[in-house]
Amino acid sequence: MTAQTPAGRAPRQSPEEFRALYRSLRDSAAGRGDGRGALETLTPRTVLAAAAEVRIGRTVTMAAPIETRPGPDNPQPAAHRLTGPPEDGAHAHGLHFATDHFGMNVHGDADSHLDALCHVVYDGTLHGGVPAATVTPTGATALGVELARDGIVGRGVLLDIPRLRGVPWLEPGDHVTAEDLRAAERAQRVRVGEGDLLFVRVGHRRRRTESGPWDAARTRAGLHPDAVRFAAERRIAALGGDGNNDTAPSPTEGVAFPVHVLAVHALGLHLLDYLQFEDLVPVCEQHGRWSFLCVVAPLRLPRATGSPVNPIAIL
């Protein structure tokens, strides 16, 4: 029997249930031939179809500002300093340039970022059975963020789960189930299809803005692992959320990040973590549309396991 969580929560998963789900999803993705995982569903045809989503010419960011101050969810904030012009006032005459230096922990719990397919190591391998030894101290020699160097461009679909439930946000520890995703489709009159970029709002950013940051590594709302079946059935190209995508604490015994394992490792999905949809939601509501052209352009970072990212919705 599957153990039940408290009322209103999705069921917990045993290790055996997780393994069965992992094998099923892995097998469903087997045979993808171009080495890009789920990005193979993005074709010239799907891009052209996505371009038809542009009707009002409005562009909206889905990224949060990069954090430079430490907080309970961001003990290693990005470092930013100006490296020019000189501080001694010598720039008062002639030509000078203002310049910057940035440094950041890409895979933290505050900044918007993309996870490459080499980010998740499970049972000694990466997605598609690529040996984990390809991730070295000097970088990943396979499945790095360079796979997305030409951009991830397609039809984006935003499913708003707090809107579905009539709440401002999901509380930390709550789960989004596959049935939640289907119900949001019906409520928003939109359907997720093959090659789409699926974005799932749990309200993490709104809660953080209104209530203050908390230790999101310990407790946060996210997807239930069984919701990844939905992604597999619809053959989406990428998956993003305004939290980590994974719920904390994990509903799966012995696996801290089951959604990352299922999405990245089993299905070959690039994940986008800690986005923000608070700018996009009112535009979607105003126009009664929850689909749009979406452009995701990660930095060209050789051998990197991820990249800061600023996805743009174009309506």
PDB file of N, CA, C and O in Angstrom, residues 207-242:
ATOM      1  N   ARG A 207       4.936  34.062  -2.456  1.00  0.00           N
ATOM      2  CA  ARG A 207       5.059  33.831  -1.018  1.00  0.00           C
ATOM      3  C   ARG A 207       6.350  34.443  -0.487  1.00  0.00           C
ATOM      4  O   ARG A 207       6.372  35.059   0.583  1.00  0.00           O
ATOM      5  N   ARG A 208       7.432  34.283  -1.242  1.00  0.00           N
ATOM      6  CA  ARG A 208       8.719  34.814  -0.810  1.00  0.00           C
ATOM      7  C   ARG A 208       8.682  36.339  -0.731  1.00  0.00           C
ATOM      8  O   ARG A 208       9.228  36.949   0.190  1.00  0.00           O
ATOM      9  N   THR A 209       8.021  36.967  -1.711  1.00  0.00           N
ATOM     10  CA  THR A 209       7.942  38.422  -1.734  1.00  0.00           C
ATOM     11  C   THR A 209       7.088  38.961  -0.586  1.00  0.00           C
ATOM     12  O   THR A 209       7.454  39.936   0.073  1.00  0.00           O
ATOM     13  N   GLU A 210       5.961  38.306  -0.330  1.00  0.00           N
ATOM     14  CA  GLU A 210       5.018  38.826   0.655  1.00  0.00           C
ATOM     15  C   GLU A 210       5.323  38.392   2.086  1.00  0.00           C
ATOM     16  O   GLU A 210       5.008  39.119   3.032  1.00  0.00           O
ATOM     17  N   SER A 211       5.913  37.207   2.254  1.00  0.00           N
ATOM     18  CA  SER A 211       6.163  36.688   3.593  1.00  0.00           C
ATOM     19  C   SER A 211       7.634  36.659   3.970  1.00  0.00           C
ATOM     20  O   SER A 211       7.978  36.385   5.121  1.00  0.00           O
ATOM     21  N   GLY A 212       8.515  36.914   2.996  1.00  0.00           N
ATOM     22  CA  GLY A 212       9.944  36.881   3.264  1.00  0.00           C
ATOM     23  C   GLY A 212      10.556  35.540   2.924  1.00  0.00           C
ATOM     24  O   GLY A 212       9.864  34.505   2.892  1.00  0.00           O
ATOM     25  N   PRO A 213      11.858  35.500   2.637  1.00  0.00           N
ATOM     26  CA  PRO A 213      12.519  34.236   2.295  1.00  0.00           C
ATOM     27  C   PRO A 213      12.575  33.289   3.478  1.00  0.00           C
ATOM     28  O   PRO A 213      12.534  33.703   4.630  1.00  0.00           O
ATOM     29  N   TRP A 214      12.643  32.006   3.174  1.00  0.00           N
ATOM     30  CA  TRP A 214      12.774  30.967   4.195  1.00  0.00           C
ATOM     31  C   TRP A 214      13.742  29.921   3.666  1.00  0.00           C
ATOM     32  O   TRP A 214      14.229  30.021   2.527  1.00  0.00           O
ATOM     33  N   ASP A 215      14.038  28.924   4.464  1.00  0.00           N
ATOM     34  CA  ASP A 215      14.985  27.883   4.062  1.00  0.00           C
ATOM     35  C   ASP A 215      14.282  26.929   3.099  1.00  0.00           C
ATOM     36  O   ASP A 215      13.749  25.891   3.492  1.00  0.00           O
ATOM     37  N   ALA A 216      14.286  27.288   1.816  1.00  0.00           N
ATOM     38  CA  ALA A 216      13.574  26.502   0.806  1.00  0.00           C
ATOM     39  C   ALA A 216      14.218  25.147   0.567  1.00  0.00           C
ATOM     40  O   ALA A 216      13.577  24.258  -0.006  1.00  0.00           O
ATOM     41  N   ALA A 217      15.466  24.982   0.982  1.00  0.00           N
ATOM     42  CA  ALA A 217      16.095  23.669   0.839  1.00  0.00           C
ATOM     43  C   ALA A 217      15.419  22.639   1.740  1.00  0.00           C
ATOM     44  O   ALA A 217      15.422  21.438   1.435  1.00  0.00           O
ATOM     45  N   ARG A 218      14.811  23.092   2.824  1.00  0.00           N
ATOM     46  CA  ARG A 218      14.173  22.184   3.780  1.00  0.00           C
ATOM     47  C   ARG A 218      12.690  21.980   3.499  1.00  0.00           C
ATOM     48  O   ARG A 218      12.158  20.893   3.717  1.00  0.00           O
ATOM     49  N   THR A 219      12.021  23.024   3.016  1.00  0.00           N
ATOM     50  CA  THR A 219      10.586  22.895   2.799  1.00  0.00           C
ATOM     51  C   THR A 219      10.127  23.843   1.698  1.00  0.00           C
ATOM     52  O   THR A 219      10.404  25.047   1.750  1.00  0.00           O
ATOM     53  N   ARG A 220       9.451  23.288   0.683  1.00  0.00           N
ATOM     54  CA  ARG A 220       8.958  24.076  -0.448  1.00  0.00           C
ATOM     55  C   ARG A 220       7.903  23.265  -1.191  1.00  0.00           C
ATOM     56  O   ARG A 220       7.877  22.033  -1.131  1.00  0.00           O
ATOM     57  N   ALA A 221       7.029  23.959  -1.887  1.00  0.00           N
ATOM     58  CA  ALA A 221       6.039  23.304  -2.738  1.00  0.00           C
ATOM     59  C   ALA A 221       6.682  22.912  -4.064  1.00  0.00           C
ATOM     60  O   ALA A 221       7.640  23.532  -4.518  1.00  0.00           O
ATOM     61  N   GLY A 222       6.138  21.880  -4.682  1.00  0.00           N
ATOM     62  CA  GLY A 222       6.671  21.424  -5.969  1.00  0.00           C
ATOM     63  C   GLY A 222       5.809  20.340  -6.565  1.00  0.00           C
ATOM     64  O   GLY A 222       4.687  20.089  -6.117  1.00  0.00           O
ATOM     65  N   LEU A 223       6.346  19.685  -7.560  1.00  0.00           N
ATOM     66  CA  LEU A 223       5.637  18.611  -8.233  1.00  0.00           C
ATOM     67  C   LEU A 223       5.741  17.309  -7.452  1.00  0.00           C
ATOM     68  O   LEU A 223       6.790  16.999  -6.867  1.00  0.00           O
ATOM     69  N   HIS A 224       4.668  16.524  -7.462  1.00  0.00           N
ATOM     70  CA  HIS A 224       4.764  15.147  -7.000  1.00  0.00           C
ATOM     71  C   HIS A 224       5.417  14.336  -8.116  1.00  0.00           C
ATOM     72  O   HIS A 224       5.180  14.606  -9.301  1.00  0.00           O
ATOM     73  N   PRO A 225       6.249  13.349  -7.789  1.00  0.00           N
ATOM     74  CA  PRO A 225       6.917  12.580  -8.840  1.00  0.00           C
ATOM     75  C   PRO A 225       5.970  12.008  -9.878  1.00  0.00           C
ATOM     76  O   PRO A 225       6.302  11.952 -11.077  1.00  0.00           O
ATOM     77  N   ASP A 226       4.773  11.584  -9.466  1.00  0.00           N
ATOM     78  CA  ASP A 226       3.856  10.998 -10.434  1.00  0.00           C
ATOM     79  C   ASP A 226       3.410  12.013 -11.483  1.00  0.00           C
ATOM     80  O   ASP A 226       2.983  11.630 -12.574  1.00  0.00           O
ATOM     81  N   ALA A 227       3.539  13.317 -11.185  1.00  0.00           N
ATOM     82  CA  ALA A 227       3.179  14.347 -12.166  1.00  0.00           C
ATOM     83  C   ALA A 227       4.101  14.312 -13.380  1.00  0.00           C
ATOM     84  O   ALA A 227       3.743  14.809 -14.449  1.00  0.00           O
ATOM     85  N   VAL A 228       5.284  13.717 -13.233  1.00  0.00           N
ATOM     86  CA  VAL A 228       6.203  13.640 -14.366  1.00  0.00           C
ATOM     87  C   VAL A 228       5.643  12.718 -15.445  1.00  0.00           C
ATOM     88  O   VAL A 228       6.015  12.821 -16.616  1.00  0.00           O
ATOM     89  N   ARG A 229       4.738  11.812 -15.063  1.00  0.00           N
ATOM     90  CA  ARG A 229       4.052  11.002 -16.091  1.00  0.00           C
ATOM     91  C   ARG A 229       3.357  11.912 -17.101  1.00  0.00           C
ATOM     92  O   ARG A 229       3.326  11.622 -18.297  1.00  0.00           O
ATOM     93  N   PHE A 230       2.762  12.985 -16.595  1.00  0.00           N
ATOM     94  CA  PHE A 230       2.074  13.941 -17.459  1.00  0.00           C
ATOM     95  C   PHE A 230       3.045  14.495 -18.497  1.00  0.00           C
ATOM     96  O   PHE A 230       2.724  14.591 -19.687  1.00  0.00           O
ATOM     97  N   ALA A 231       4.246  14.872 -18.051  1.00  0.00           N
ATOM     98  CA  ALA A 231       5.255  15.390 -18.970  1.00  0.00           C
ATOM     99  C   ALA A 231       5.637  14.366 -20.017  1.00  0.00           C
ATOM    100  O   ALA A 231       5.837  14.696 -21.199  1.00  0.00           O
ATOM    101  N   ALA A 232       5.749  13.114 -19.600  1.00  0.00           N
ATOM    102  CA  ALA A 232       6.111  12.058 -20.544  1.00  0.00           C
ATOM    103  C   ALA A 232       4.994  11.793 -21.548  1.00  0.00           C
ATOM    104  O   ALA A 232       5.238  11.633 -22.746  1.00  0.00           O
ATOM    105  N   GLU A 233       3.764  11.740 -21.049  1.00  0.00           N
ATOM    106  CA  GLU A 233       2.630  11.473 -21.937  1.00  0.00           C
ATOM    107  C   GLU A 233       2.480  12.553 -22.994  1.00  0.00           C
ATOM    108  O   GLU A 233       2.148  12.269 -24.155  1.00  0.00           O
ATOM    109  N   ARG A 234       2.733  13.808 -22.609  1.00  0.00           N
ATOM    110  CA  ARG A 234       2.554  14.922 -23.550  1.00  0.00           C
ATOM    111  C   ARG A 234       3.809  15.193 -24.380  1.00  0.00           C
ATOM    112  O   ARG A 234       3.787  16.033 -25.272  1.00  0.00           O
ATOM    113  N   ARG A 235       4.915  14.534 -24.069  1.00  0.00           N
ATOM    114  CA  ARG A 235       6.175  14.665 -24.817  1.00  0.00           C
ATOM    115  C   ARG A 235       6.622  16.140 -24.893  1.00  0.00           C
ATOM    116  O   ARG A 235       6.927  16.669 -25.963  1.00  0.00           O
ATOM    117  N   ILE A 236       6.659  16.781 -23.731  1.00  0.00           N
ATOM    118  CA  ILE A 236       7.074  18.175 -23.688  1.00  0.00           C
ATOM    119  C   ILE A 236       8.580  18.280 -23.943  1.00  0.00           C
ATOM    120  O   ILE A 236       9.326  17.292 -23.828  1.00  0.00           O
ATOM    121  N   ALA A 237       9.028  19.501 -24.263  1.00  0.00           N
ATOM    122  CA  ALA A 237      10.441  19.724 -24.581  1.00  0.00           C
ATOM    123  C   ALA A 237      11.253  20.180 -23.385  1.00  0.00           C
ATOM    124  O   ALA A 237      12.463  19.941 -23.314  1.00  0.00           O
ATOM    125  N   ALA A 238      10.628  20.892 -22.453  1.00  0.00           N
ATOM    126  CA  ALA A 238      11.318  21.399 -21.266  1.00  0.00           C
ATOM    127  C   ALA A 238      10.277  21.665 -20.189  1.00  0.00           C
ATOM    128  O   ALA A 238       9.092  21.823 -20.478  1.00  0.00           O
ATOM    129  N   LEU A 239      10.753  21.736 -18.940  1.00  0.00           N
ATOM    130  CA  LEU A 239       9.860  21.899 -17.793  1.00  0.00           C
ATOM    131  C   LEU A 239      10.420  22.957 -16.865  1.00  0.00           C
ATOM    132  O   LEU A 239      11.609  22.922 -16.516  1.00  0.00           O
ATOM    133  N   GLY A 240       9.585  23.908 -16.455  1.00  0.00           N
ATOM    134  CA  GLY A 240      10.045  24.961 -15.560  1.00  0.00           C
ATOM    135  C   GLY A 240       9.052  25.257 -14.462  1.00  0.00           C
ATOM    136  O   GLY A 240       7.847  25.035 -14.616  1.00  0.00           O
ATOM    137  N   GLY A 241       9.551  25.790 -13.353  1.00  0.00           N
ATOM    138  CA  GLY A 241       8.693  26.139 -12.231  1.00  0.00           C
ATOM    139  C   GLY A 241       9.240  27.338 -11.482  1.00  0.00           C
ATOM    140  O   GLY A 241      10.399  27.734 -11.670  1.00  0.00           O
ATOM    141  N   ASP A 242       8.400  27.922 -10.616  1.00  0.00           N
ATOM    142  CA  ASP A 242       8.859  29.061  -9.822  1.00  0.00           C
ATOM    143  C   ASP A 242       9.476  28.630  -8.502  1.00  0.00           C
ATOM    144  O   ASP A 242       9.891  29.464  -7.693  1.00  0.00           O
TER     145      ASP A 242
END
